[in-house]
Coordinates of C-alpha atoms in Angstrom, one line a residue:
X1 CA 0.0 0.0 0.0
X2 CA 1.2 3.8 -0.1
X3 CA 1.3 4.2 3.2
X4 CA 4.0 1.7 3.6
X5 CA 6.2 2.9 0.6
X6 CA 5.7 6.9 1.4
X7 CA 6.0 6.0 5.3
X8 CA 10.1 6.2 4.4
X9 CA 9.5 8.7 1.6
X10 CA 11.0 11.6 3.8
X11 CA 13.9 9.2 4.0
X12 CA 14.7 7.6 0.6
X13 CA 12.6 7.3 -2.9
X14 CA 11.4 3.5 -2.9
X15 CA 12.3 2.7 -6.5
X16 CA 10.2 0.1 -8.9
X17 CA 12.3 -2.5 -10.6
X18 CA 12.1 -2.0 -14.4
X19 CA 11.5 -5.0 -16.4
X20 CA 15.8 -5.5 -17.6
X21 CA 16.4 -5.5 -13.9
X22 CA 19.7 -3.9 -14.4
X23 CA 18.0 -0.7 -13.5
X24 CA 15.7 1.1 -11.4
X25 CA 12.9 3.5 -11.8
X26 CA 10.5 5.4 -9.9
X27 CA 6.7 4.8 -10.2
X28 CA 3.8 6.7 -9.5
X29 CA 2.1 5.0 -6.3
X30 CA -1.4 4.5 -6.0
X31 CA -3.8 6.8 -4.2
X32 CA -5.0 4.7 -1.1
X33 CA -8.7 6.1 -1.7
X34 CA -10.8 7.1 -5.0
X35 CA -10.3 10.5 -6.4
X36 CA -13.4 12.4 -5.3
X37 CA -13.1 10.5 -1.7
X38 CA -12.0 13.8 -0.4
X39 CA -14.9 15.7 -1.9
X40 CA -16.5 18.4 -0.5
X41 CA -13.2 19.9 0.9
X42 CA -10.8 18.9 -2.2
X43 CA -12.8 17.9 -5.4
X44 CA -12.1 14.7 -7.3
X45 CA -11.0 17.3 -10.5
X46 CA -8.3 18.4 -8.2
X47 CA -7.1 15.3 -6.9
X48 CA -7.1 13.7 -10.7
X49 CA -5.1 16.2 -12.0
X50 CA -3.0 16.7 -9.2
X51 CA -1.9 13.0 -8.7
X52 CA -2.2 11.8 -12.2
X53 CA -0.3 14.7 -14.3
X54 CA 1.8 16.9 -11.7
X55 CA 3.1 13.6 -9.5
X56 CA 3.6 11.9 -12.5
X57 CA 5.5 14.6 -14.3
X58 CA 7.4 14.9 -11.2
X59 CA 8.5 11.4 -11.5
X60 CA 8.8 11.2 -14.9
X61 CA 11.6 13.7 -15.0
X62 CA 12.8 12.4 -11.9
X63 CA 13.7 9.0 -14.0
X64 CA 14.7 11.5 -16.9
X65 CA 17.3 13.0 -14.9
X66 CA 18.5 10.5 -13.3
X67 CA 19.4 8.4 -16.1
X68 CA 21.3 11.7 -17.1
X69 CA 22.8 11.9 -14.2
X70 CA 24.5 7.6 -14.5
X71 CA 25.5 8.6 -18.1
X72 CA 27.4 11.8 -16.6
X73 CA 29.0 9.4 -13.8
X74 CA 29.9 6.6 -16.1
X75 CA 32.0 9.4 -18.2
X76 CA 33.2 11.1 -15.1
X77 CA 31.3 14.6 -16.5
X78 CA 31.2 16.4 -13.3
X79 CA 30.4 19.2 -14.9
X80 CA 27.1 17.9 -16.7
X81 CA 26.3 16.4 -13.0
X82 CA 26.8 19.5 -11.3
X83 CA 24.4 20.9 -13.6
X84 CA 21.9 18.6 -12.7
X85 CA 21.1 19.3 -9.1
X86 CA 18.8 21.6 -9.5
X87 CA 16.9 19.0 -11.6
X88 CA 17.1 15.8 -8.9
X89 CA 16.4 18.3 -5.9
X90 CA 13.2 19.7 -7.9
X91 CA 11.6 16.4 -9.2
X92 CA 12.9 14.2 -6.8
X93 CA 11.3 17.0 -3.5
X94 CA 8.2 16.9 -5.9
X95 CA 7.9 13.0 -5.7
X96 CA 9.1 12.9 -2.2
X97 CA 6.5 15.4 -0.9
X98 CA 3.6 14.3 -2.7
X99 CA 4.1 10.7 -1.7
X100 CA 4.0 11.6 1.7
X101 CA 0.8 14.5 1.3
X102 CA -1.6 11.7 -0.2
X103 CA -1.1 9.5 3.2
X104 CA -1.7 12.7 5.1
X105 CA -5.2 12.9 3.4
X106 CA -8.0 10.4 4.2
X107 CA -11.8 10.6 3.7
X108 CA -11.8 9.2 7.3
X109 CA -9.8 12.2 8.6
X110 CA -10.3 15.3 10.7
X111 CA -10.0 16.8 14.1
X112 CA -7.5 16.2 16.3
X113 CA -4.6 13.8 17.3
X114 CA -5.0 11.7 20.0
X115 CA -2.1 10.0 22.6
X116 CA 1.5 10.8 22.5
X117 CA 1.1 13.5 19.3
X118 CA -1.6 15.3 20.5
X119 CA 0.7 15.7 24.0
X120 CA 3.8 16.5 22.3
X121 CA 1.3 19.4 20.1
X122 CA 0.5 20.8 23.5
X123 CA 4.1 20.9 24.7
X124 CA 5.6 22.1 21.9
X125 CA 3.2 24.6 20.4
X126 CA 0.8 25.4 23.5
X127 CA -2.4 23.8 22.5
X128 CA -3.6 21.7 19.4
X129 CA -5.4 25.0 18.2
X130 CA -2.4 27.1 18.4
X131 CA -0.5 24.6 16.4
X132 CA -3.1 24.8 14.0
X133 CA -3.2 28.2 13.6
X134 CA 0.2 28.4 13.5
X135 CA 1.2 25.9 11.0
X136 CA -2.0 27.3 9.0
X137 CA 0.0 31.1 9.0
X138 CA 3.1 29.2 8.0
X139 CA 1.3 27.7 4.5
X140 CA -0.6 30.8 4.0
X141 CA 2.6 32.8 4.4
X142 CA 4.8 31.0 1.3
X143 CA 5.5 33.1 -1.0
X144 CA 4.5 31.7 -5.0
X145 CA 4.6 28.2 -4.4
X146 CA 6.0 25.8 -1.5
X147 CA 4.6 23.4 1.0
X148 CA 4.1 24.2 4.9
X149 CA 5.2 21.4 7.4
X150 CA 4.9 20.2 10.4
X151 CA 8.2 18.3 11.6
X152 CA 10.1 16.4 14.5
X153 CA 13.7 17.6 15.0
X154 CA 15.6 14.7 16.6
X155 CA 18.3 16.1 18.0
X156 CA 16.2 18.3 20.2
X157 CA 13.2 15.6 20.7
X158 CA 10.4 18.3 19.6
X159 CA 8.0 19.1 16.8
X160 CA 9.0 22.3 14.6
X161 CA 6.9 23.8 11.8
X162 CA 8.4 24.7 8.7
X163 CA 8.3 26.2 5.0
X164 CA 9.6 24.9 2.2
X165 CA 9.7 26.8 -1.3
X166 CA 9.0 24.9 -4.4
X167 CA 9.6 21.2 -4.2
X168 CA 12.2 21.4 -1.6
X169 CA 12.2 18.2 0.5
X170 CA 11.7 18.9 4.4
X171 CA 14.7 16.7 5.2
X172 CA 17.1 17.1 2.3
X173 CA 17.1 21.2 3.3
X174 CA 16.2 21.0 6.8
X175 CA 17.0 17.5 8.8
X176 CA 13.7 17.6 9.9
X177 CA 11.5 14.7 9.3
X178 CA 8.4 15.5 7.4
X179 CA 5.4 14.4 9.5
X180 CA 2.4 16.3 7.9
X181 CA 2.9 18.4 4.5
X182 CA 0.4 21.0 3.4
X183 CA 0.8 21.4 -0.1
X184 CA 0.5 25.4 -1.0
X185 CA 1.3 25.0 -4.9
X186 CA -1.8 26.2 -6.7
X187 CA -2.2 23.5 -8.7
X188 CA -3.3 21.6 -5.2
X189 CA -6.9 24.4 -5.1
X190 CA -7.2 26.4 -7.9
X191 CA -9.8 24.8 -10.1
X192 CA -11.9 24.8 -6.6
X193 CA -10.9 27.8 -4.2
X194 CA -9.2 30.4 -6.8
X195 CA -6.6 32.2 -5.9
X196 CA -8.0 32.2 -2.3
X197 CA -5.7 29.7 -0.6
X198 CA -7.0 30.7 3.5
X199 CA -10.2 29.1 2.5
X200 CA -8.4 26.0 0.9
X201 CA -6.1 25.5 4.1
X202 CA -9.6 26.1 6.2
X203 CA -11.0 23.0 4.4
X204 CA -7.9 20.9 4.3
X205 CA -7.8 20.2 8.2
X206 CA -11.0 18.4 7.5
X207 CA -9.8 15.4 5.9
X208 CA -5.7 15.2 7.6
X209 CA -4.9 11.5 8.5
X210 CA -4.2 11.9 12.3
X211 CA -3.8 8.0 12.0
X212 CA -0.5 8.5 9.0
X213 CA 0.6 11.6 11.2
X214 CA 0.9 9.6 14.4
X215 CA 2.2 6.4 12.3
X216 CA 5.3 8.8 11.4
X217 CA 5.9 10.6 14.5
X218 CA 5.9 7.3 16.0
X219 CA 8.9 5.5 13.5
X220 CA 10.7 8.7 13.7
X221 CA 11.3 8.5 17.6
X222 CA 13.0 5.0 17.4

């Protein structure tokens, strides 16, 4: 299931073998619920286009660039890999981010954390209201596009917020591990909430997946 693969997606890409074997490629995981499961507060328009053409662009030229990238290594072109970066960091963030944000959505979702993340929200932000106002200023705050975050540091044993620009993976540009990812990119509300993303981040709250949120912040702390 998704859940599994994207659990570690903050960590590593899980790759799909290709058929030669000799290589490996990315794939496009599978949405754990139907596309208009997360209707009213994120249409089934949305999610179809979002999942099926923008993730699968992003991993598309993830695989793209990455067989650029071998070719550059086999020929010891550091300049041509170099030159790439920009590249792996934007599609590889994009399908790193987007894996984790569909386990953070469920039909079945809403309200509040219970047990050992909801206490850790209340010591680290105040109250579970605070947190969610805060991280909701955070999202609304990113300038173009970006993602806002909620995170555990582990060195200091806490939960931070964050804000990422563009596809810019939580961990890779951070060292936090991504627990909860608010996508902000218009592409994630426009055809339903315009250029009005307060309303959207209103809605999504609705339909988080305490039950994914907890699942991570619970690997994280072993």
């Amino acid at each position: 299931m998704l859940c599994r693969a994207a659990c570690s997606a903050g960590r590593r890409l899980a790759p799909a073998a290709t058929a030669a074997g000799s290589r490996h490629k990315h794939s496009l995981p599978d949405l754990p619920y139907d596309y208009g499961a997360l209707e009213p507060h994120i249409n089934a328009q949305i999610m179809q286009l979002h999942h099926s053409k923008h993730h699968a662009a992003y991993v598309n030229n993830l695989n793209a660039t990455e067989e650029k990238y071998r070719e550059a290594l086999a020929k010891g072109d550091v300049t041509t890999q170099v030159a790439l970066q920009p590249a792996l960091k934007f599609n590889g963030g994009g399908h790193i981010n987007h894996s984790i944000f569909w386990t953070n959505l469920s039909p079945k979702g809403g309200g509040e954390p219970k047990g050992e993340l909801l206490e850790a929200i209340k010591r680290d932000f105040g109250s579970f209201e605070k947190f969610k106002e805060k991280l909701t200023a955070v999202s609304a705050g990113v300038q173009g596009s970006g993602w806002g975050w909620l995170g555990f540091n582990k060195e200091q044993g806490r939960l931070q917020i964050a804000a990422c620009s563009n596809q810019d993976p939580l961990q890779g540009t951070t060292g936090l591990i991504p627990l909860l990812g608010i996508d902000v990119w218009e592409h994630a509300y426009y055809l339903q909430y315009k250029n009005v993303r307060p309303d959207y981040l209103k809605a999504i709250w609705n339909v988080i997946n305490w039950e994914n949120v907890t699942e991570r912040y619970t690997a994280c702390k072993k």
